[in-house]
Coordinates of C-alpha atoms and ligand atoms in Angstrom, one line a residue:
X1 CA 32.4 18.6 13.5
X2 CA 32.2 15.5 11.6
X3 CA 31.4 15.0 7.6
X4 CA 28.1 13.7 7.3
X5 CA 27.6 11.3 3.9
X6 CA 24.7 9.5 1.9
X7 CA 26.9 6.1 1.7
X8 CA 23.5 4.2 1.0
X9 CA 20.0 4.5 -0.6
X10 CA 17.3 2.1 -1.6
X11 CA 13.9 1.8 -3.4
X12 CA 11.2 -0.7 -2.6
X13 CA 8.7 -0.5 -5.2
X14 CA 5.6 -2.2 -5.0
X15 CA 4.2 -5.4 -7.3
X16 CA 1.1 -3.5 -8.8
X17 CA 1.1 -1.4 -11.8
X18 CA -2.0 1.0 -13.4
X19 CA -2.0 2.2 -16.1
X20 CA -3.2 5.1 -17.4
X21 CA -5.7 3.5 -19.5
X22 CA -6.5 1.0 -16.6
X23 CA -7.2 4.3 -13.8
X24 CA -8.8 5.9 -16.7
X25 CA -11.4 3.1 -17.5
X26 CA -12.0 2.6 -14.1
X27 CA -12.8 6.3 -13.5
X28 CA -15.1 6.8 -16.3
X29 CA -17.1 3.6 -15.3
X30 CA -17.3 5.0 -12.0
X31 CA -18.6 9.0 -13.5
X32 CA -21.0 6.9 -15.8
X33 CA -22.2 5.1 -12.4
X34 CA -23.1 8.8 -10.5
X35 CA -24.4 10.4 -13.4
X36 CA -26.7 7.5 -13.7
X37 CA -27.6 7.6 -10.2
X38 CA -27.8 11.5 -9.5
X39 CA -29.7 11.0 -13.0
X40 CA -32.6 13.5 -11.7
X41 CA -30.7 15.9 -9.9
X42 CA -28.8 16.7 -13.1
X43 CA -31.6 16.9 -15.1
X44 CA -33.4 19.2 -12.8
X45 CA -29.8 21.1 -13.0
X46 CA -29.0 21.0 -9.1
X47 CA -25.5 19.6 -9.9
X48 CA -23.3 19.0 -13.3
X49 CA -22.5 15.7 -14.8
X50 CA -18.9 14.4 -13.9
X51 CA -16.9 14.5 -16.9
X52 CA -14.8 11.3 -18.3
X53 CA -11.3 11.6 -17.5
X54 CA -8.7 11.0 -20.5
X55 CA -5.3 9.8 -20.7
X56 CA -4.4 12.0 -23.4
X57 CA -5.1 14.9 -20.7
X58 CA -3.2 13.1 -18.0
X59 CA 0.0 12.7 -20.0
X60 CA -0.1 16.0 -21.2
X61 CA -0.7 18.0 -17.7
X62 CA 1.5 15.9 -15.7
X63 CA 3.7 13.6 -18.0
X64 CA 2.6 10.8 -15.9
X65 CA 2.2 7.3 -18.1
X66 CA 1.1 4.6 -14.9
X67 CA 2.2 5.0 -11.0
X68 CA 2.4 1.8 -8.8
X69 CA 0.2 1.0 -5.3
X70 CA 0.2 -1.5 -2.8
X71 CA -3.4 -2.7 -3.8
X72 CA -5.2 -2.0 -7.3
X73 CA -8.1 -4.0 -7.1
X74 CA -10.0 -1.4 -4.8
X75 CA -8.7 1.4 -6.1
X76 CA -10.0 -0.1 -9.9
X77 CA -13.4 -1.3 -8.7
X78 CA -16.2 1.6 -9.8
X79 CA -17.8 0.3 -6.3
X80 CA -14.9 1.5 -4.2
X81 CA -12.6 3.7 -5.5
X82 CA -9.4 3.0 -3.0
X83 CA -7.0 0.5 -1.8
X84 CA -8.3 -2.4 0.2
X85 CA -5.4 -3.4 2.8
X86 CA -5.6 -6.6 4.6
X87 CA -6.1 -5.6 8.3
X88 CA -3.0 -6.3 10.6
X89 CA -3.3 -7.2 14.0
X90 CA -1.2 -5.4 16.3
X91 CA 1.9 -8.1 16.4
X92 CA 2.5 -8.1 13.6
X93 CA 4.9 -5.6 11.3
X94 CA 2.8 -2.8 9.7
X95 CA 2.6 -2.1 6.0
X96 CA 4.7 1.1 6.6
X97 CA 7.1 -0.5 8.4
X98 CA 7.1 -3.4 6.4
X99 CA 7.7 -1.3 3.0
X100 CA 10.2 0.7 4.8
X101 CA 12.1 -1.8 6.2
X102 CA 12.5 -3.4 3.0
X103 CA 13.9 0.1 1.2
X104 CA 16.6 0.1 4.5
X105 CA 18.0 -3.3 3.8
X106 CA 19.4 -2.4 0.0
X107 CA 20.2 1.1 1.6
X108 CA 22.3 -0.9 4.2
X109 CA 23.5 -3.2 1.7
X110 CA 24.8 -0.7 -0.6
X111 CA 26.8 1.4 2.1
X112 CA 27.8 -2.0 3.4
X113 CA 26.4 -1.7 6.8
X114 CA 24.1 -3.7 9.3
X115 CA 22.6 -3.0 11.9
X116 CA 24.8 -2.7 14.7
X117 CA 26.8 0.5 12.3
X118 CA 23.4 2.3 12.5
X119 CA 22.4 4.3 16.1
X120 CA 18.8 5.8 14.6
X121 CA 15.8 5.6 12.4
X122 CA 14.0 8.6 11.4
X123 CA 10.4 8.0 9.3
X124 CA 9.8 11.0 7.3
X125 CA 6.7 10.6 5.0
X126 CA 3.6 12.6 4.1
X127 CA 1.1 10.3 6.5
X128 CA 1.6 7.5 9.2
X129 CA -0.7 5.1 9.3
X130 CA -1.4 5.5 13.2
X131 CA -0.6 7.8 15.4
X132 CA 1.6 6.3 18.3
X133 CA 3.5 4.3 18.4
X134 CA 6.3 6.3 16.0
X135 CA 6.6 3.8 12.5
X136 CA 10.4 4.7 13.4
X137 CA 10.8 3.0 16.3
X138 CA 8.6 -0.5 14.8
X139 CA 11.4 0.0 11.9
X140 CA 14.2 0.3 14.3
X141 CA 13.2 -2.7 16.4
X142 CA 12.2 -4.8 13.1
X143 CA 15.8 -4.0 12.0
X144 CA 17.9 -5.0 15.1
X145 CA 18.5 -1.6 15.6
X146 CA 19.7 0.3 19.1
X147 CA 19.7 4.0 19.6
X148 CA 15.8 5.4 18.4
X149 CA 14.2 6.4 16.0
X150 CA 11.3 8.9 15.4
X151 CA 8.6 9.8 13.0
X152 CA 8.1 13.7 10.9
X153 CA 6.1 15.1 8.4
X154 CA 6.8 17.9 5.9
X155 CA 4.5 16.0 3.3
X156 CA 6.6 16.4 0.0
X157 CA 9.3 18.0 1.7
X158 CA 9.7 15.4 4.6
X159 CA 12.7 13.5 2.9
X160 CA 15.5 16.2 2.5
X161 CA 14.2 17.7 5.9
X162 CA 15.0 14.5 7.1
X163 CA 18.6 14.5 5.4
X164 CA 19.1 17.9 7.0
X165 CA 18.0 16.4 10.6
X166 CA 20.2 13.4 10.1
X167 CA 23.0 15.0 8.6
X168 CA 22.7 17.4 11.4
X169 CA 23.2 14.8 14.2
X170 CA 26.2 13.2 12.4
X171 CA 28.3 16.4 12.1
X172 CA 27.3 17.1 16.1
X173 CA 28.3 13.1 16.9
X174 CA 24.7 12.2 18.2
X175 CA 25.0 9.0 16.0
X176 CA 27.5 7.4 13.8
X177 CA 24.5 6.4 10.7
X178 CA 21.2 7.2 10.8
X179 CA 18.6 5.4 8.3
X180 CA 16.2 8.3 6.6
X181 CA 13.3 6.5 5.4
X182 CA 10.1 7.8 3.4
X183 CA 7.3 5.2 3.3
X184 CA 4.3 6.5 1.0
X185 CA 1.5 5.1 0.7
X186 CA -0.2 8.0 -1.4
X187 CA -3.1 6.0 -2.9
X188 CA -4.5 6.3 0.6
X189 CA -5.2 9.9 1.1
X190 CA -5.9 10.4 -3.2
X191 CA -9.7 11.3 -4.0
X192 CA -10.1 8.5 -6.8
X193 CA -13.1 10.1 -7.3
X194 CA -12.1 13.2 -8.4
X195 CA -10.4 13.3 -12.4
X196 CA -8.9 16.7 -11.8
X197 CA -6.6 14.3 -9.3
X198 CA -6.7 10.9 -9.4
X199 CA -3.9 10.3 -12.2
X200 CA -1.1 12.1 -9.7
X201 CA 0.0 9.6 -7.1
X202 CA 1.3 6.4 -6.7
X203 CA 3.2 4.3 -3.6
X204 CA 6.7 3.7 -3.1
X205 CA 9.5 3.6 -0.2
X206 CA 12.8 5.5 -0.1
X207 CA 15.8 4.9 2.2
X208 CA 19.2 6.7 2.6
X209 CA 21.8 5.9 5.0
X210 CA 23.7 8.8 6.1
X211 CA 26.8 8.8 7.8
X212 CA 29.9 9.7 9.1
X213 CA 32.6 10.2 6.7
X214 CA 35.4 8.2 7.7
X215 CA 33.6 5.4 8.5
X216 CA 32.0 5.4 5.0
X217 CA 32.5 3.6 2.0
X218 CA 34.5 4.9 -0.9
X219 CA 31.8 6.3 -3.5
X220 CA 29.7 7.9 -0.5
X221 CA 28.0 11.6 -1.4
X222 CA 29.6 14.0 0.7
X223 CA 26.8 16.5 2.4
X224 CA 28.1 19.6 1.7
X225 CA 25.3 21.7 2.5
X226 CA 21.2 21.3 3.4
X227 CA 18.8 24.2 3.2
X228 CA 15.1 24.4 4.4
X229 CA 12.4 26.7 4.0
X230 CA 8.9 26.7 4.3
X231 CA 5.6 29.5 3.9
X232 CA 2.7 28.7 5.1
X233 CA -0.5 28.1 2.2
X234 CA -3.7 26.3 2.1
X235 CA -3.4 25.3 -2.2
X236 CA -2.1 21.9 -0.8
X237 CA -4.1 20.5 2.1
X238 CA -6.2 17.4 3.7
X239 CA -8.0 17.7 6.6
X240 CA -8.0 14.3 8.0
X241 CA -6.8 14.0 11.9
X242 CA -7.5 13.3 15.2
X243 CA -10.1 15.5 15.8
X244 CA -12.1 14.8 12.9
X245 CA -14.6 12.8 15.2
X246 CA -15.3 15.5 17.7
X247 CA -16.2 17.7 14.9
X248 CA -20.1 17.5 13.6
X249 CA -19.7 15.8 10.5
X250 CA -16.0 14.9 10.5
X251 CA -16.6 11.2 10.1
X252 CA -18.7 12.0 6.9
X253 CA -17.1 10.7 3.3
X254 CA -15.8 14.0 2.9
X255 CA -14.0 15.3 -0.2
X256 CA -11.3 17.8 2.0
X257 CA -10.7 14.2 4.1
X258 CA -8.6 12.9 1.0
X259 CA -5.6 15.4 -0.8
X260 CA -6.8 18.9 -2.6
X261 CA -5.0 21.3 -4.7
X262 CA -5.0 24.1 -6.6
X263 CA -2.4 22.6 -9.1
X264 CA -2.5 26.2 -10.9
X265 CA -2.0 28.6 -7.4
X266 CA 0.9 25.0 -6.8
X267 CA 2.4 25.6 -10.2
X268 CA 2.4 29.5 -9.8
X269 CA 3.7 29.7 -6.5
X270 CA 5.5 27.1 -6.2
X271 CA 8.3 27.2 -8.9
X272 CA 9.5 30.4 -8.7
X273 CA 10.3 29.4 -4.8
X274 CA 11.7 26.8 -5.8
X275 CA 14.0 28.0 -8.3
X276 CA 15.0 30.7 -6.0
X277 CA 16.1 28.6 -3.3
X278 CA 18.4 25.8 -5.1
X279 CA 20.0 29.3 -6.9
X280 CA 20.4 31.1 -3.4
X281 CA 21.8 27.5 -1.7
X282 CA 24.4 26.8 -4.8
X283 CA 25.1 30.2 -4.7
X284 CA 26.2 30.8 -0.8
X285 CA 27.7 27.6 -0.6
X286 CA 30.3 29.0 -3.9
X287 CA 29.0 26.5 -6.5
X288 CA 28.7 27.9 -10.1
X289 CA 25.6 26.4 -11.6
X290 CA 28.5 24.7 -14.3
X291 CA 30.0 23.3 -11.8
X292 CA 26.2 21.2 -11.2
X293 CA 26.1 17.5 -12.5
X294 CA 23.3 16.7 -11.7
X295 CA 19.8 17.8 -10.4
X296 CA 17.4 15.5 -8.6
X297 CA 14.4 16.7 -8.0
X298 CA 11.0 16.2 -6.9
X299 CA 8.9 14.5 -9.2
X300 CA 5.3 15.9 -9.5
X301 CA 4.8 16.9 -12.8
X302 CA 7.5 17.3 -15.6
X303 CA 6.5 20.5 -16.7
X304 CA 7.4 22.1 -13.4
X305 CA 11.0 19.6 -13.8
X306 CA 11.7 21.6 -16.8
X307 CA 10.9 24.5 -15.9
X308 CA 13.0 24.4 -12.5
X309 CA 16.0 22.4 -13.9
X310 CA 16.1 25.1 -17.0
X311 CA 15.8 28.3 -14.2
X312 CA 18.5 26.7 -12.4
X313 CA 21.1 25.9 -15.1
X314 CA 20.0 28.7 -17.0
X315 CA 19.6 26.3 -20.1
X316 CA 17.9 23.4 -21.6
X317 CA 19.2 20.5 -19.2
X318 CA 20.7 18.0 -21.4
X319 CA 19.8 14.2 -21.6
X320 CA 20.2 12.6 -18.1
X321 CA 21.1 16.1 -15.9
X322 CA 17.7 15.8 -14.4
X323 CA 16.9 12.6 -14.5
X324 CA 12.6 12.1 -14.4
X325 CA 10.9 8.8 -13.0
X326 CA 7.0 10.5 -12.0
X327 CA 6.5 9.2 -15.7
X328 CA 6.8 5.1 -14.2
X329 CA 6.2 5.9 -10.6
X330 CA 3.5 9.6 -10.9
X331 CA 3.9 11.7 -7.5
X332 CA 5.4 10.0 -4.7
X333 CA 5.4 12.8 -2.3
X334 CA 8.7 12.8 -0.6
X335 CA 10.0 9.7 -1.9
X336 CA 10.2 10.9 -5.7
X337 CA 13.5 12.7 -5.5
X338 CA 15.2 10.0 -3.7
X339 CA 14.2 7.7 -6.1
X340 CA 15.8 9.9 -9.0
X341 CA 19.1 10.4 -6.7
X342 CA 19.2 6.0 -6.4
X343 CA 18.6 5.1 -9.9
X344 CA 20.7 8.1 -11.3
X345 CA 23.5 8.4 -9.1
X346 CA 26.1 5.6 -9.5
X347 CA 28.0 7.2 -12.5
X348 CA 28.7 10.4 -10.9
X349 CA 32.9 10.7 -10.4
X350 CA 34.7 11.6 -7.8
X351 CA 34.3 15.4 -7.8
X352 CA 30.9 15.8 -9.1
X353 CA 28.4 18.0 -7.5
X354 CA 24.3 17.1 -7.5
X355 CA 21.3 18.9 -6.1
X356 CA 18.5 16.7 -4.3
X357 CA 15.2 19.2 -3.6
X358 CA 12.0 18.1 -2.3
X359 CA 9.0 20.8 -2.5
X360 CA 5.6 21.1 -2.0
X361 CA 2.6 21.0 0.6
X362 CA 3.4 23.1 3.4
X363 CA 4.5 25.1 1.1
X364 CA 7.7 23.4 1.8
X365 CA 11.1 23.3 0.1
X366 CA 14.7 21.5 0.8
X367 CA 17.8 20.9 -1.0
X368 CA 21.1 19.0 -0.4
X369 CA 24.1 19.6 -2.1
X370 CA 26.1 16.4 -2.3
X371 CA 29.8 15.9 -3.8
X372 CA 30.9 12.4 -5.1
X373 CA 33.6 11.1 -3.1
Ligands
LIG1 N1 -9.2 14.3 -17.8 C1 -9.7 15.2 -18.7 N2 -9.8 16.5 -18.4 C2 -9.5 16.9 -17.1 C3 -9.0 16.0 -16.2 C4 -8.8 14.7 -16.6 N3 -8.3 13.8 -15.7 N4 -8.7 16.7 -15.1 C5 -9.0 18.0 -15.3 N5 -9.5 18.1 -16.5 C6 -10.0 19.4 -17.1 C7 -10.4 20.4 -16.1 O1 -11.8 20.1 -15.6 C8 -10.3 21.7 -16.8 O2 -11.4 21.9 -17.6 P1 -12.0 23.3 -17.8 O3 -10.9 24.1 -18.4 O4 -13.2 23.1 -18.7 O5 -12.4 23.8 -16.5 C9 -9.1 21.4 -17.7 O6 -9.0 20.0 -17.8 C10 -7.8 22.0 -17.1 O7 -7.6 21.6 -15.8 P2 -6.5 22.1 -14.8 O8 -6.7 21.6 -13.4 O9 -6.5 23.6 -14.9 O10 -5.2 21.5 -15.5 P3 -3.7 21.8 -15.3 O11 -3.2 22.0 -16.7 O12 -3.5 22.9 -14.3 O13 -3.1 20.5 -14.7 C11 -2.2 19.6 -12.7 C12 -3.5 20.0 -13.5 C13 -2.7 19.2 -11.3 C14 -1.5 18.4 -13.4 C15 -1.3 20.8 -12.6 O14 -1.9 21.9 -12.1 C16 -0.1 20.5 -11.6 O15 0.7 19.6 -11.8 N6 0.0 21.4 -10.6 C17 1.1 21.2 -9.6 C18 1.0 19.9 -9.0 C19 1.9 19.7 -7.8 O16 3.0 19.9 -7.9 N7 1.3 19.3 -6.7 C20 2.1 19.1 -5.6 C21 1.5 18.0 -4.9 S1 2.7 17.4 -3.8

């Protein structure tokens, strides 16, 4: 078997920033807008008044200060409430691919590879925006690539299953490097509309390179180990698919089309799962939780952060352990750990041991244990 490595990763990050105060202004101008215009229906008591959203809650529930998208102007507009995305015509590169593309070129650049080192692409991201041709394969073409590539989904999750897919194929000698990218564009399936969610998500692209050992650079994270589990629950879901047209009123505006939670049952369940799982992981594969530099984990809200990273190390972690970015970038489904494990990786030594672990809709979970080499 060979060693399978992360010698690479990158972040594209998009241009446009909101603000808290910006999504919060926007909101409430939109909740003044319904009220006003279910005016009667309230007053006869048929529905409630929407409530103003504040950033004081946001901050404080999630820890979340702006998050960036592709396109703010819709999503800011009272009248539309989502991102307006300039129609592509089939010849030319979509906005998935484009996004991802760019996060592969720094992850290529920083393992010092191009694109005749790499024999697959896999896409692994919470949506793609159509439904065939795979993303992977426009990706793979767009980067001079040979071999394939193919799309998955394990929403949140869909990065470190990824890893373990990749790393998976190295070890066995399928392919020398594979590219694991994670393209969200989470502003598209967000309800804007809806103040108990519209502060959580934001866009981004992820890349790592993973590859064989001795054909890596020095510096590469050695995979040590992947786990995955998942449990099937309905407190993360959106219903949007295929089918929704052959269904009676599927093609209405309707509110289970977009993401829906219950953050509570999320928070509840979820945690203890997760904290469970690194523990069990660390602990089969013989690593005392001292022995852990670093944790990088999925960035949703940074209560939950804390809570996991002190479960794990059985303390407070100290400054820079478990690094946070969900306060710049909010939720970015799968890409959120990946960001962490780029921007607080490089001054790991030789030796040092790290945790990546995605969780969430499915419910879903995965970790990588990586050693500095
Ligand atoms: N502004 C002001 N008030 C708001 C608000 C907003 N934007 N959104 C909700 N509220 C209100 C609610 O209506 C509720 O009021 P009530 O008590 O009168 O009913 C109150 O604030 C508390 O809402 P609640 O939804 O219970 O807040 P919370 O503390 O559970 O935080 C989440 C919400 C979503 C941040 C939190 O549950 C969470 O992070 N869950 C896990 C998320 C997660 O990991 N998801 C995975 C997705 S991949």
């Amino acid at each position: 078997m060979n060693k399978a490595v992360i010698s690479g990763s990158g972040v594209f990050t998009p241009e446009n920033i909101i603000t808290n105060a910006e999504l919060v202004t926007a909101f409430n101008a939109y909740a003044d807008k319904w009220n006003a215009e279910h005016a009667g229906a309230i007053d006869a008591g048929d529905v409630g008044p929407m409530g103003h959203s504040s950033e004081e809650f946001i901050v404080a529930a999630s820890g979340i200060h702006q998050r960036f998208v592709m396109d703010k102007v819709g999503i800011l507009d009272p009248d539309v409430m989502h991102p307006l995305l300039r129609q592509r015509g089939d010849d030319e590169p979509g906005i998935m691919a484009e996004m991802a593309v760019n996060a592969c070129q720094k992850a290529m650049i920083q393992a010092g590879k191009s694109a005749e080192d790499v024999d697959a692409v896999i896409v692994a991201a919470s949506n793609m925006e159509r439904a065939y041709p795979a993303i992977a394969i426009e990706v793979q073409t767009l980067l001079g690539i040979q071999g394939f590539g193919f799309d998955m989904n394990v929403a949140c999750s869909s990065a470190t299953f990824g890893i373990q897919a990749a790393a998976d194929m190295v070890r066995a000698g399928t392919a020398r490097a594979i590219l694991v990218v994670n393209p969200e564009i989470c502003s598209g399936h967000l309800e804007w509309r809806d103040r108990d969610c519209h502060f959580i998500f934001g866009d981004v692209a992820t890349a790592t390179l993973v590859e064989r050992g001795d054909l890596a650079r020095d510096g590469s994270f050695e995979i040590l180990s992947t786990r995955c589990a998942t449990e099937f629950s309905n407190n993360i879901r959106n219903n949007n698919g295929f089918l929704r047209r052959s269904r009676p009123d599927g093609v209405q505006d309707r509110r289970d089309m977009q993401f829906m939670q219950n953050g509570r049952k999320v928070f509840k369940e979820v945690l203890p799962m997760v904290s469970k799982h690194i523990l069990g992981h660390l602990d089969d594969e013989g690593i005392q939780t001292d022995q852990l530099n670093r944790l990088w984990l999925h960035q949703a809200n940074k209560a939950m952060n804390d809570f996991i990273g002190k479960k794990v190390l059985g303390r407070v972690p100290e400054t820079g352990e478990q690094p946070n970015i969900l306060q710049d970038y909010a939720n970015t489904s799968s890409a959120g750990s990946i960001i962490a494990f780029s921007k607080f990786s490089d001054d790991l030594k030789a030796g040092d041991h790290g945790v990546i672990c995605s969780f969430g809709a499915g419910y879903s979970v995965g970790s990588v244990i990586v050693r500095r080499l």
